[in-house]
RNA sequence: UCCGGUGUGGCGCAAUGGUAGCGCACUCGACUGUUAAUCGAGUUGUUAUAGGUUCGAGUCCUAUCACCGGAGCCA
């Protein structure tokens, strides 16, 4: 194989025109035979949604010897001449001069057919589903969003911080954790009737991270503005279209930001991402708009063009109370907003993203900064129509005494968080941050209904195959 | 975890308690600058698993498992 010469389908289609010496490598999506002595092949190499139509005369070099293996799913290399297409449906096509099959795909056994499959079925063949239009498009969009997230923060001077995956601190209330241990689960060393973690690999009980926030704060208090973008693990037994046991989270943390700065950043961030993806993933988004959800393009443009609604929690409760809607869960000040409430606000009242801020202290974690009076804290959630919460953030409590009090009130072991408290003892500063669930973003952008279909290999309760 | 639903050829689905069928895919043939190709013929089943009721169970009952949807928790 001559490494120097390979043309990507995306580039071929972008440049168009007639050209000799074109060589593509990719997977056959469909083959149509003509008894006129030639075949049509559609080749996809993942560089874009579109296939390249190849027309191959049956006498060309390689066709006869490989014909048996040339079916949907097989991997091929085709060299030839790019010409204007005589048929409808494509402007150019590749007239094959030689063809080679790298690996065949027995049509009797290859599970992907030339037709639509249910996403449930495709999940069972997660190793083959990237070869479908939908999953190719999802992963290209996912890739662009990840790239765009880095661009956004890097342009603003944020430092990309790698927080640890293995941790001893739970970020309070963030959910059940996966334990990390090298002890024998069958017979761990015991002391006083309990597992003796001093004999474990790290000498104490450790888990997979549920959030990099606390460690992120440490570096924000030195580098001013940081962000993390990494895997996060929650051992919650939640089985919904919006939850994964392993997912990716983006967590910026900024010194000298108050809650309003935090909300501004979150809004700018989402605006930036939607604008960027609309610009750079046109073909894929049009596909989603046509095949998955006919409203996404319009909705995304709406998000880019309009500012978000911002409403304090107390006012949101007020709006809900006088709505005359029959909610399953009744509304009163102090309650957690339920999915139905959030959806009502973002979908029916405001019809756009909504930021709710200043939540009651009692329903939020210890690290959030108390507002005057102490009833509410500087928390904010960004709600998207249909999807619900995509961002949760807050200004952090930066007063040592107040934080100590809050931790004790919520029953936390202050010893254990000494290093976190130290940030307030030495050179404390007002600071804020938020967390964005990356897969939820991909879900919203693509219109995919199930979060398991926007990550390459989903991990959910009872499912860690592949 | 709770509530509801579903589980039938490779895939998508059908079958008042009475002979398991259709579409797609696949195989063969015909036709064709084709493009969700078209036309004809053909192959494919321990009806999720284990019990039970019944003369007889895909269908009814019990349990288990899996999946889907909703809820809770959250991102």
Short mmCIF file of C-alpha atoms (C1' of nucleotides) in Angstrom, two decimals:
data_model
loop_
_atom_site.label_atom_id
_atom_site.label_comp_id
_atom_site.label_asym_id
_atom_site.label_seq_id
_atom_site.Cartn_x
_atom_site.Cartn_y
_atom_site.Cartn_z
CA UNK A 1 0.00 0.00 0.00
CA UNK A 2 1.42 3.36 -0.97
CA UNK A 3 0.88 5.44 2.13
CA UNK A 4 1.20 8.73 0.29
CA UNK A 5 -1.88 8.40 -1.79
CA UNK A 6 -5.28 8.20 -0.29
CA UNK A 7 -8.23 10.49 -0.90
CA UNK A 8 -10.89 10.99 1.71
CA UNK A 9 -14.46 10.98 0.47
CA UNK A 10 -15.12 14.31 2.16
CA UNK A 11 -12.30 15.98 0.23
CA UNK A 12 -13.28 14.36 -3.05
CA UNK A 13 -16.85 15.59 -2.76
CA UNK A 14 -15.77 19.02 -1.58
CA UNK A 15 -13.41 19.59 -4.48
CA UNK A 16 -15.57 17.94 -7.12
CA UNK A 17 -14.50 18.24 -10.74
CA UNK A 18 -12.85 15.63 -12.93
CA UNK A 19 -9.59 14.15 -11.77
CA UNK A 20 -7.36 11.21 -12.65
CA UNK A 21 -5.60 9.11 -10.04
CA UNK A 22 -8.05 9.09 -7.21
CA UNK A 23 -7.87 6.39 -4.60
CA UNK A 24 -10.41 5.79 -1.85
CA UNK A 25 -10.39 3.34 0.99
CA UNK A 26 -13.52 2.59 2.90
CA UNK A 27 -16.45 0.32 3.57
CA UNK A 28 -19.06 -0.73 1.06
CA UNK A 29 -22.50 0.47 2.05
CA UNK A 30 -24.41 -0.94 -0.91
CA UNK A 31 -23.68 -2.76 -4.11
CA UNK A 32 -25.94 -2.76 -7.13
CA UNK A 33 -25.10 -5.01 -10.02
CA UNK A 34 -25.93 -4.31 -13.61
CA UNK A 35 -26.03 -7.17 -16.06
CA UNK A 36 -24.59 -4.69 -18.49
CA UNK A 37 -21.30 -5.86 -17.03
CA UNK A 38 -20.69 -3.33 -14.28
CA UNK A 39 -21.56 -2.64 -10.67
CA UNK A 40 -22.29 0.38 -8.55
CA UNK A 41 -20.67 0.53 -5.14
CA UNK A 42 -21.26 3.13 -2.50
CA UNK A 43 -18.19 3.68 -0.37
CA UNK A 44 -18.14 5.38 3.00
CA UNK A 45 -14.93 6.10 4.88
CA UNK A 46 -16.42 8.00 7.81
CA UNK A 47 -14.94 11.32 6.77
CA UNK A 48 -18.44 12.56 6.09
CA UNK A 49 -22.00 11.36 5.92
CA UNK A 50 -22.11 11.03 2.15
CA UNK A 51 -20.95 8.00 0.26
CA UNK A 52 -18.91 8.09 -2.89
CA UNK A 53 -20.47 6.21 -5.78
CA UNK A 54 -18.02 3.95 -7.53
CA UNK A 55 -18.80 2.50 -10.90
CA UNK A 56 -16.84 -0.59 -11.65
CA UNK A 57 -16.68 -2.44 -14.91
CA UNK A 58 -16.51 -6.16 -14.39
CA UNK A 59 -13.31 -6.53 -16.46
CA UNK A 60 -11.18 -4.16 -14.45
CA UNK A 61 -8.21 -5.25 -12.48
CA UNK A 62 -9.32 -7.10 -9.37
CA UNK A 63 -13.06 -7.14 -9.81
CA UNK A 64 -13.45 -10.76 -10.83
CA UNK A 65 -11.11 -12.12 -8.20
CA UNK A 66 -12.73 -10.10 -5.43
CA UNK A 67 -16.34 -10.16 -6.59
CA UNK A 68 -17.31 -12.92 -4.18
CA UNK A 69 -16.19 -10.85 -1.22
CA UNK A 70 -17.60 -7.57 -2.42
CA UNK A 71 -20.74 -6.99 -0.42
CA UNK A 72 -22.28 -4.56 2.01
CA UNK A 73 -19.86 -4.19 4.89
CA UNK A 74 -16.67 -5.23 3.16
CA UNK A 75 -13.64 -2.99 3.18
CA UNK A 76 -12.15 -1.95 -0.13
CA UNK A 77 -9.56 0.13 -1.88
CA UNK A 78 -10.59 1.59 -5.21
CA UNK A 79 -8.41 3.54 -7.62
CA UNK A 80 -9.63 5.27 -10.72
CA UNK A 81 -10.82 8.43 -12.36
CA UNK A 82 -13.21 10.93 -10.88
CA UNK A 83 -15.81 11.91 -13.49
CA UNK A 84 -19.09 13.77 -13.74
CA UNK A 85 -21.90 11.38 -12.94
CA UNK A 86 -24.27 10.35 -15.70
CA UNK A 87 -26.90 9.42 -13.17
CA UNK A 88 -28.97 11.48 -10.79
CA UNK A 89 -28.30 11.71 -7.08
CA UNK A 90 -24.62 12.59 -7.16
CA UNK A 91 -22.53 15.07 -9.08
CA UNK A 92 -19.36 13.03 -9.33
CA UNK A 93 -18.50 9.36 -9.20
CA UNK A 94 -15.38 7.29 -9.28
CA UNK A 95 -14.76 5.22 -12.37
CA UNK A 96 -12.77 2.31 -11.01
CA UNK A 97 -9.57 1.19 -12.76
CA UNK A 98 -8.58 -1.27 -10.08
CA UNK A 99 -10.22 -2.61 -6.98
CA UNK A 100 -9.03 -4.57 -3.99
CA UNK A 101 -10.90 -6.03 -1.06
CA UNK A 102 -9.12 -5.81 2.27
CA UNK A 103 -11.75 -7.76 4.15
CA UNK A 104 -15.02 -9.25 3.03
CA UNK A 105 -18.29 -9.38 4.94
CA UNK A 106 -20.41 -12.48 4.44
CA UNK A 107 -23.89 -11.20 3.61
CA UNK A 108 -25.48 -14.20 5.30
CA UNK A 109 -23.85 -13.24 8.56
CA UNK A 110 -23.20 -9.50 8.52
CA UNK A 111 -25.86 -8.02 10.81
CA UNK A 112 -26.13 -4.58 9.22
CA UNK A 113 -28.54 -4.52 6.34
CA UNK A 114 -29.29 -1.89 3.78
CA UNK A 115 -32.19 -0.68 5.82
CA UNK A 116 -32.95 1.11 9.02
CA UNK A 117 -32.35 -0.70 12.26
CA UNK A 118 -33.77 0.06 15.67
CA UNK A 119 -31.37 1.75 18.06
CA UNK A 120 -32.05 -1.03 20.57
CA UNK A 121 -30.74 -3.60 18.12
CA UNK A 122 -27.73 -1.48 17.22
CA UNK A 123 -26.82 -1.20 20.90
CA UNK A 124 -26.39 -4.96 20.92
CA UNK A 125 -23.85 -4.67 18.14
CA UNK A 126 -22.04 -1.63 19.46
CA UNK A 127 -18.89 -2.76 17.65
CA UNK A 128 -20.59 -2.43 14.26
CA UNK A 129 -23.00 0.43 14.76
CA UNK A 130 -20.43 3.15 13.97
CA UNK A 131 -20.78 1.96 10.38
CA UNK A 132 -24.29 3.34 10.18
CA UNK A 133 -25.19 6.82 9.00
CA UNK A 134 -26.61 7.85 12.35
CA UNK A 135 -23.68 6.76 14.49
CA UNK A 136 -21.12 8.16 12.11
CA UNK A 137 -22.91 11.48 12.28
CA UNK A 138 -23.27 11.35 16.07
CA UNK A 139 -19.57 10.71 16.55
CA UNK A 140 -18.50 13.44 14.15
CA UNK A 141 -20.74 15.91 15.97
CA UNK A 142 -19.48 14.66 19.31
CA UNK A 143 -15.92 15.16 18.13
CA UNK A 144 -16.60 18.68 16.93
CA UNK A 145 -18.24 19.62 20.22
CA UNK A 146 -15.26 18.32 22.17
CA UNK A 147 -12.90 20.29 19.95
CA UNK A 148 -15.07 23.35 20.27
CA UNK A 149 -15.14 23.09 24.08
CA UNK A 150 -11.35 23.23 24.15
CA UNK A 151 -11.34 26.13 21.72
CA UNK A 152 -13.77 28.12 23.82
CA UNK A 153 -11.76 27.82 26.99
CA UNK A 154 -8.33 28.01 25.42
CA UNK A 155 -9.28 31.25 23.63
CA UNK A 156 -10.16 32.70 27.01
CA UNK A 157 -6.94 31.66 28.69
CA UNK A 158 -8.37 28.81 30.75
CA UNK A 159 -5.94 26.04 31.69
CA UNK A 160 -6.98 22.49 30.86
CA UNK A 161 -6.60 20.60 34.13
CA UNK A 162 -6.42 16.85 34.56
CA UNK A 163 -8.06 16.03 37.84
CA UNK A 164 -7.66 12.55 39.32
CA UNK A 165 -9.88 9.64 38.38
CA UNK A 166 -9.22 7.81 41.64
CA UNK A 167 -10.22 9.76 44.69
CA UNK A 168 -10.96 9.51 48.41
CA UNK A 169 -13.39 12.42 48.53
CA UNK A 170 -16.96 12.23 47.43
CA UNK A 171 -18.33 15.50 46.16
CA UNK A 172 -21.25 15.28 48.59
CA UNK A 173 -24.51 14.03 47.32
CA UNK A 174 -23.22 13.54 43.81
CA UNK A 175 -24.30 9.94 43.98
CA UNK A 176 -23.11 6.44 44.76
CA UNK A 177 -19.48 5.73 43.95
CA UNK A 178 -17.62 2.85 42.38
CA UNK A 179 -15.07 1.50 44.80
CA UNK A 180 -11.49 0.96 43.66
CA UNK A 181 -9.68 -1.79 45.49
CA UNK A 182 -7.08 -4.52 45.11
CA UNK A 183 -8.35 -6.41 48.14
CA UNK A 184 -9.86 -9.84 47.60
CA UNK A 185 -13.61 -9.20 47.53
CA UNK A 186 -14.22 -12.72 48.85
CA UNK A 187 -12.14 -12.38 51.99
CA UNK A 188 -10.87 -8.85 52.68
CA UNK A 189 -8.72 -8.23 55.75
CA UNK A 190 -10.93 -7.32 58.68
CA UNK A 191 -10.52 -5.22 61.76
CA UNK A 192 -13.28 -4.75 64.35
CA UNK A 193 -15.74 -6.46 62.03
CA UNK A 194 -15.08 -4.03 59.18
CA UNK A 195 -12.90 -4.13 56.11
CA UNK A 196 -9.38 -2.98 56.96
CA UNK A 197 -8.65 -0.47 54.22
CA UNK A 198 -5.24 0.33 55.66
CA UNK A 199 -4.18 -2.84 53.88
CA UNK A 200 -5.73 -1.75 50.59
CA UNK A 201 -3.60 -0.48 47.72
CA UNK A 202 -3.85 3.18 48.71
CA UNK A 203 -4.05 2.54 52.42
CA UNK A 204 -7.57 3.91 52.59
CA UNK A 205 -10.91 3.50 50.88
CA UNK A 206 -10.87 4.85 47.35
CA UNK A 207 -13.40 5.34 44.57
CA UNK A 208 -13.75 6.57 41.03
CA UNK A 209 -14.41 10.27 40.84
CA UNK A 210 -17.94 11.65 40.70
CA UNK A 211 -16.67 15.16 40.01
CA UNK A 212 -13.38 16.96 39.61
CA UNK A 213 -14.75 20.12 41.13
CA UNK A 214 -12.99 20.11 44.48
CA UNK A 215 -9.61 19.49 42.88
CA UNK A 216 -10.52 22.03 40.20
CA UNK A 217 -11.04 24.67 42.86
CA UNK A 218 -7.51 24.04 44.14
CA UNK A 219 -6.01 24.98 40.79
CA UNK A 220 -8.41 27.85 40.16
CA UNK A 221 -7.00 29.34 43.34
CA UNK A 222 -3.61 29.48 41.69
CA UNK A 223 -4.12 29.67 37.92
CA UNK A 224 -7.32 31.76 38.07
CA UNK A 225 -9.26 29.95 35.40
CA UNK A 226 -9.20 26.23 34.72
CA UNK A 227 -11.44 23.63 33.18
CA UNK A 228 -11.59 19.88 33.33
CA UNK A 229 -12.95 17.60 30.66
CA UNK A 230 -12.84 13.97 31.59
CA UNK A 231 -14.70 10.83 32.54
CA UNK A 232 -16.93 10.74 35.57
CA UNK A 233 -18.46 7.74 37.29
CA UNK A 234 -21.71 7.32 39.16
CA UNK A 235 -22.82 4.00 40.59
CA UNK A 236 -26.44 5.13 40.85
CA UNK A 237 -28.89 2.50 39.78
CA UNK A 238 -30.62 4.89 37.45
CA UNK A 239 -32.07 3.59 34.28
CA UNK A 240 -33.17 6.43 32.10
CA UNK A 241 -32.50 7.85 28.67
CA UNK A 242 -30.48 10.64 30.29
CA UNK A 243 -28.13 8.73 32.61
CA UNK A 244 -24.89 6.82 32.19
CA UNK A 245 -22.70 5.17 34.80
CA UNK A 246 -19.64 6.47 32.96
CA UNK A 247 -19.94 9.83 31.27
CA UNK A 248 -17.84 12.84 30.37
CA UNK A 249 -18.12 16.09 32.19
CA UNK A 250 -16.79 19.58 31.56
CA UNK A 251 -16.12 21.57 34.71
CA UNK A 252 -14.73 25.10 34.53
CA UNK A 253 -13.72 26.76 37.78
CA UNK A 254 -12.87 30.45 37.95
CA UNK A 255 -11.37 32.66 40.61
CA UNK A 256 -12.89 36.14 40.93
CA UNK A 257 -16.20 35.11 39.33
CA UNK A 258 -19.43 35.69 41.19
CA UNK A 259 -22.66 33.90 40.36
CA UNK A 260 -23.57 36.37 37.65
CA UNK A 261 -20.18 35.97 35.97
CA UNK A 262 -20.73 32.24 36.22
CA UNK A 263 -24.11 32.45 34.49
CA UNK A 264 -22.67 34.74 31.82
CA UNK A 265 -19.92 32.26 31.11
CA UNK A 266 -22.35 29.34 30.94
CA UNK A 267 -24.55 31.21 28.50
CA UNK A 268 -21.65 32.37 26.33
CA UNK A 269 -20.34 28.83 26.38
CA UNK A 270 -23.54 27.26 25.09
CA UNK A 271 -24.01 30.01 22.51
CA UNK A 272 -20.51 29.39 21.26
CA UNK A 273 -20.95 25.62 21.03
CA UNK A 274 -24.24 25.77 19.16
CA UNK A 275 -22.96 28.37 16.74
CA UNK A 276 -19.83 26.39 16.06
CA UNK A 277 -21.60 23.10 15.48
CA UNK A 278 -24.16 24.71 13.18
CA UNK A 279 -21.28 26.05 11.13
CA UNK A 280 -19.06 22.99 11.06
CA UNK A 281 -21.43 20.03 11.11
CA UNK A 282 -23.96 21.16 8.56
CA UNK A 283 -24.36 17.92 6.68
CA UNK A 284 -24.69 15.81 9.82
CA UNK A 285 -27.12 18.20 11.47
CA UNK A 286 -29.27 18.29 8.35
CA UNK A 287 -29.35 14.52 8.51
CA UNK A 288 -30.54 14.62 12.13
CA UNK A 289 -33.07 17.26 11.25
CA UNK A 290 -34.44 15.06 8.50
CA UNK A 291 -34.29 11.66 10.14
CA UNK A 292 -34.25 12.08 13.92
CA UNK A 293 -35.95 15.32 14.95
CA UNK A 294 -37.37 17.79 12.46
CA UNK A 295 -37.09 20.72 14.83
CA UNK A 296 -33.46 20.71 15.85
CA UNK A 297 -32.05 23.10 13.26
CA UNK A 298 -34.69 25.67 14.04
CA UNK A 299 -34.22 25.17 17.76
CA UNK A 300 -30.45 25.50 17.58
CA UNK A 301 -30.69 28.71 15.60
CA UNK A 302 -33.14 29.98 18.20
CA UNK A 303 -30.64 29.27 20.94
CA UNK A 304 -27.84 31.04 19.10
CA UNK A 305 -29.94 34.10 18.35
CA UNK A 306 -31.62 34.63 21.72
CA UNK A 307 -30.42 35.22 25.23
CA UNK A 308 -31.42 32.79 27.95
CA UNK A 309 -34.17 33.54 30.43
CA UNK A 310 -32.87 34.08 33.97
CA UNK A 311 -35.18 33.71 36.91
CA UNK A 312 -34.59 33.30 40.64
CA UNK A 313 -35.84 30.09 42.19
CA UNK A 314 -38.43 31.95 44.27
CA UNK A 315 -39.91 33.52 41.18
CA UNK A 316 -39.89 30.22 39.32
CA UNK A 317 -41.93 28.73 42.17
CA UNK A 318 -44.29 31.66 41.87
CA UNK A 319 -44.74 31.09 38.13
CA UNK A 320 -45.40 27.40 38.72
CA UNK A 321 -47.87 28.05 41.52
CA UNK A 322 -50.06 30.34 39.46
CA UNK A 323 -49.81 28.23 36.31
CA UNK A 324 -53.04 26.26 36.83
CA UNK A 325 -51.21 23.21 35.59
CA UNK A 326 -51.94 19.91 37.25
CA UNK A 327 -48.49 18.80 38.25
CA UNK A 328 -48.03 15.33 39.68
CA UNK A 329 -45.72 16.83 42.28
CA UNK A 330 -47.10 19.88 44.00
CA UNK A 331 -45.03 23.02 44.13
CA UNK A 332 -44.01 24.92 47.19
CA UNK A 333 -41.00 26.99 48.17
CA UNK A 334 -38.23 24.70 49.30
CA UNK A 335 -39.06 21.76 47.09
CA UNK A 336 -36.81 20.34 44.43
CA UNK A 337 -37.99 21.22 40.95
CA UNK A 338 -39.21 18.07 39.23
CA UNK A 339 -38.70 17.21 35.58
CA UNK A 340 -42.26 18.23 34.82
CA UNK A 341 -41.70 21.65 36.41
CA UNK A 342 -38.46 22.26 34.57
CA UNK A 343 -40.00 21.23 31.29
CA UNK A 344 -43.01 23.43 31.83
CA UNK A 345 -40.76 26.45 32.42
CA UNK A 346 -38.41 25.90 29.49
CA UNK A 347 -40.91 24.49 26.99
CA UNK A 348 -44.16 26.28 27.71
CA UNK A 349 -43.51 29.47 29.64
CA UNK A 350 -40.27 30.74 28.13
CA UNK A 351 -39.80 28.41 25.16
CA UNK A 352 -36.01 28.72 25.40
CA UNK A 353 -33.15 27.86 27.72
CA UNK A 354 -33.77 29.02 31.27
CA UNK A 355 -31.30 29.68 34.05
CA UNK A 356 -32.75 29.28 37.52
CA UNK A 357 -30.64 30.67 40.33
CA UNK A 358 -30.59 31.28 44.10
CA UNK A 359 -31.91 27.92 45.24
CA UNK A 360 -32.89 27.08 48.84
CA UNK A 361 -29.92 26.10 50.93
CA UNK A 362 -31.52 22.85 52.05
CA UNK A 363 -31.62 21.22 48.64
CA UNK A 364 -28.07 22.16 47.62
CA UNK A 365 -24.62 20.89 48.65
CA UNK A 366 -22.31 22.32 51.31
CA UNK A 367 -19.83 24.10 49.07
CA UNK A 368 -22.24 26.67 47.64
CA UNK A 369 -22.02 30.24 48.86
CA UNK A 370 -24.77 31.36 51.19
CA UNK A 371 -26.78 34.40 50.19
CA UNK A 372 -27.56 37.07 52.75
CA UNK A 373 -30.13 35.80 55.19
CA UNK A 374 -28.90 32.27 54.67
CA UNK A 375 -32.08 30.87 53.18
CA UNK A 376 -30.72 30.55 49.67
CA UNK A 377 -27.37 29.80 48.08
CA UNK A 378 -25.65 31.08 44.95
CA UNK A 379 -26.59 28.11 42.81
CA UNK A 380 -27.71 28.04 39.20
CA UNK A 381 -29.04 25.43 36.81
CA UNK A 382 -29.32 25.81 33.06
CA UNK A 383 -32.39 24.03 31.71
CA UNK A 384 -32.87 23.17 28.07
CA UNK A 385 -36.27 22.48 26.52
CA UNK A 386 -36.99 18.72 26.25
CA UNK A 387 -33.74 17.72 27.90
CA UNK A 388 -33.86 19.43 31.26
CA UNK A 389 -30.78 20.20 33.30
CA UNK A 390 -27.61 20.43 31.24
CA UNK A 391 -25.51 22.63 33.50
CA UNK A 392 -25.41 22.90 37.26
CA UNK A 393 -23.15 25.44 38.89
CA UNK A 394 -22.61 27.82 41.77
CA UNK A 395 -20.49 30.42 43.40
CA UNK A 396 -18.46 28.60 46.04
CA UNK A 397 -18.38 29.47 49.69
CA UNK A 398 -15.03 31.23 50.23
CA UNK A 399 -15.37 32.13 53.91
CA UNK A 400 -13.64 29.63 56.14
CA UNK A 401 -15.96 30.01 59.13
CA UNK A 402 -19.15 29.87 57.09
CA UNK A 403 -17.96 26.84 55.17
CA UNK A 404 -17.03 25.00 58.36
CA UNK A 405 -20.47 25.72 59.74
CA UNK A 406 -22.18 24.54 56.60
CA UNK A 407 -20.19 21.33 56.50
CA UNK A 408 -21.00 20.52 60.10
CA UNK A 409 -24.67 21.34 59.55
CA UNK A 410 -24.75 18.90 56.66
CA UNK A 411 -22.95 16.25 58.69
CA UNK A 412 -19.62 16.19 56.86
CA UNK A 413 -16.29 15.21 58.35
CA UNK A 414 -14.29 18.45 58.26
CA UNK A 415 -11.05 16.59 59.00
CA UNK A 416 -11.35 14.79 55.74
CA UNK A 417 -11.72 18.03 53.78
CA UNK A 418 -8.83 19.82 55.47
CA UNK A 419 -7.10 20.56 52.20
CA UNK A 420 -10.33 21.96 50.76
CA UNK A 421 -10.84 24.15 53.81
CA UNK A 422 -7.23 25.32 53.56
CA UNK A 423 -8.11 27.11 50.33
CA UNK A 424 -10.23 29.40 52.54
CA UNK A 425 -7.52 29.79 55.16
CA UNK A 426 -4.77 30.85 52.79
CA UNK A 427 -5.46 33.47 50.17
CA UNK A 428 -9.14 32.79 49.72
CA UNK A 429 -10.97 34.43 46.85
CA UNK A 430 -14.49 34.54 45.53
CA UNK A 431 -14.83 31.88 42.86
CA UNK A 432 -17.40 30.00 40.84
CA UNK A 433 -17.79 27.14 38.47
CA UNK A 434 -20.20 24.76 36.81
CA UNK A 435 -20.48 21.29 35.38
CA UNK A 436 -21.81 20.34 31.97
CA UNK A 437 -22.79 16.82 31.08
CA UNK A 438 -21.09 16.26 27.75
CA UNK A 439 -23.34 13.43 26.55
CA UNK A 440 -26.42 15.47 27.37
CA UNK A 441 -25.04 18.21 25.19
CA UNK A 442 -24.45 15.75 22.35
CA UNK A 443 -27.94 14.39 22.89
CA UNK A 444 -29.50 17.80 22.64
CA UNK A 445 -27.48 18.85 19.62
CA UNK A 446 -28.20 15.68 17.64
CA UNK A 447 -31.75 15.15 18.82
CA UNK A 448 -30.94 11.56 19.78
CA UNK A 449 -33.46 10.39 22.35
CA UNK A 450 -31.31 7.97 24.30
CA UNK A 451 -28.02 8.97 25.89
CA UNK A 452 -26.71 5.44 25.24
CA UNK A 453 -26.66 6.31 21.56
CA UNK A 454 -24.35 9.32 21.82
CA UNK A 455 -21.38 7.61 23.50
CA UNK A 456 -19.32 4.93 21.72
CA UNK A 457 -19.68 2.25 24.37
CA UNK A 458 -22.32 3.05 26.97
CA UNK A 459 -21.95 1.87 30.55
CA UNK A 460 -25.21 1.52 32.41
CA UNK A 461 -26.38 -0.74 35.24
CA UNK A 462 -25.88 -4.36 34.14
CA UNK A 463 -24.13 -3.33 30.97
CA UNK A 464 -20.38 -3.00 30.44
CA UNK A 465 -19.92 -5.12 27.34
CA UNK A 466 -17.51 -4.19 24.57
"C1'" U B 1 -34.89 1.35 43.01
"C1'" C B 2 -40.38 2.17 41.87
"C1'" C B 3 -44.48 2.17 38.06
"C1'" G B 4 -45.95 0.65 33.16
"C1'" G B 5 -44.91 -2.01 28.67
"C1'" U B 6 -42.41 -5.58 25.54
"C1'" G B 7 -39.80 -10.31 24.52
"C1'" U B 8 -42.08 -14.71 17.96
"C1'" G B 9 -36.87 -16.55 11.63
"C1'" G B 10 -30.81 -12.29 10.73
"C1'" C B 11 -33.98 -7.43 11.33
"C1'" G B 12 -39.05 -5.02 11.83
"C1'" C B 13 -43.71 -6.89 12.99
"C1'" A B 14 -48.68 -10.19 12.84
"C1'" A B 15 -51.41 -14.38 14.83
"C1'" U B 16 -60.76 -14.52 19.24
"C1'" G B 17 -56.83 -20.83 23.84
"C1'" G B 18 -57.13 -24.80 18.17
"C1'" U B 19 -52.05 -26.22 11.55
"C1'" A B 20 -46.82 -19.99 13.62
"C1'" G B 21 -47.61 -15.92 9.07
"C1'" C B 22 -46.12 -11.11 6.49
"C1'" G B 23 -42.48 -7.37 5.01
"C1'" C B 24 -37.28 -6.53 4.62
"C1'" A B 25 -32.62 -8.96 4.39
"C1'" C B 26 -30.36 -13.41 2.37
"C1'" U B 27 -29.79 -17.36 -1.95
"C1'" C B 28 -30.94 -18.33 -7.19
"C1'" G B 29 -32.93 -16.39 -11.80
"C1'" A B 30 -34.74 -12.15 -15.03
"C1'" C B 31 -34.12 -6.96 -16.17
"C1'" U B 32 -31.77 -2.33 -15.73
"C1'" G B 33 -26.62 4.15 -15.71
"C1'" U B 34 -28.23 1.92 -10.91
"C1'" U B 35 -29.07 4.81 -6.35
"C1'" A B 36 -34.43 2.45 -0.12
"C1'" A B 37 -33.52 -0.34 -7.65
"C1'" U B 38 -37.53 -3.46 -9.90
"C1'" C B 39 -39.88 -8.47 -11.08
"C1'" G B 40 -40.15 -14.03 -10.17
"C1'" A B 41 -38.85 -18.30 -7.15
"C1'" G B 42 -36.67 -20.22 -2.67
"C1'" U B 43 -34.22 -20.97 2.44
"C1'" U B 44 -34.77 -19.42 7.50
"C1'" G B 45 -38.52 -20.68 14.05
"C1'" U B 46 -36.97 -25.17 20.96
"C1'" U B 47 -42.38 -18.15 20.15
"C1'" A B 48 -36.53 -15.08 26.34
"C1'" U B 49 -35.91 -18.99 30.44
"C1'" A B 50 -38.13 -22.38 34.21
"C1'" G B 51 -42.48 -24.12 36.15
"C1'" G B 52 -48.00 -24.35 36.16
"C1'" U B 53 -53.45 -24.39 34.34
"C1'" U B 54 -55.80 -26.95 30.01
"C1'" C B 55 -57.77 -32.30 25.75
"C1'" G B 56 -54.75 -28.39 23.58
"C1'" A B 57 -50.59 -22.42 25.32
"C1'" G B 58 -47.04 -17.69 21.15
"C1'" U B 59 -51.74 -16.43 23.67
"C1'" C B 60 -53.86 -17.58 30.52
"C1'" C B 61 -51.11 -17.90 35.66
"C1'" U B 62 -46.32 -17.75 38.75
"C1'" A B 63 -41.14 -16.84 39.04
"C1'" U B 64 -36.57 -15.32 36.81
"C1'" C B 65 -33.81 -12.65 33.12
"C1'" A B 66 -33.31 -8.98 29.41
"C1'" C B 67 -34.84 -4.71 26.89
"C1'" C B 68 -37.92 -0.17 26.24
"C1'" G B 69 -40.64 4.07 28.27
"C1'" G B 70 -41.77 7.09 32.58
"C1'" A B 71 -40.39 8.50 37.70
"C1'" G B 72 -36.71 9.31 41.51
"C1'" C B 73 -31.44 10.85 41.74
"C1'" C B 74 -28.48 13.80 38.89
"C1'" A B 75 -24.91 15.91 34.52
#
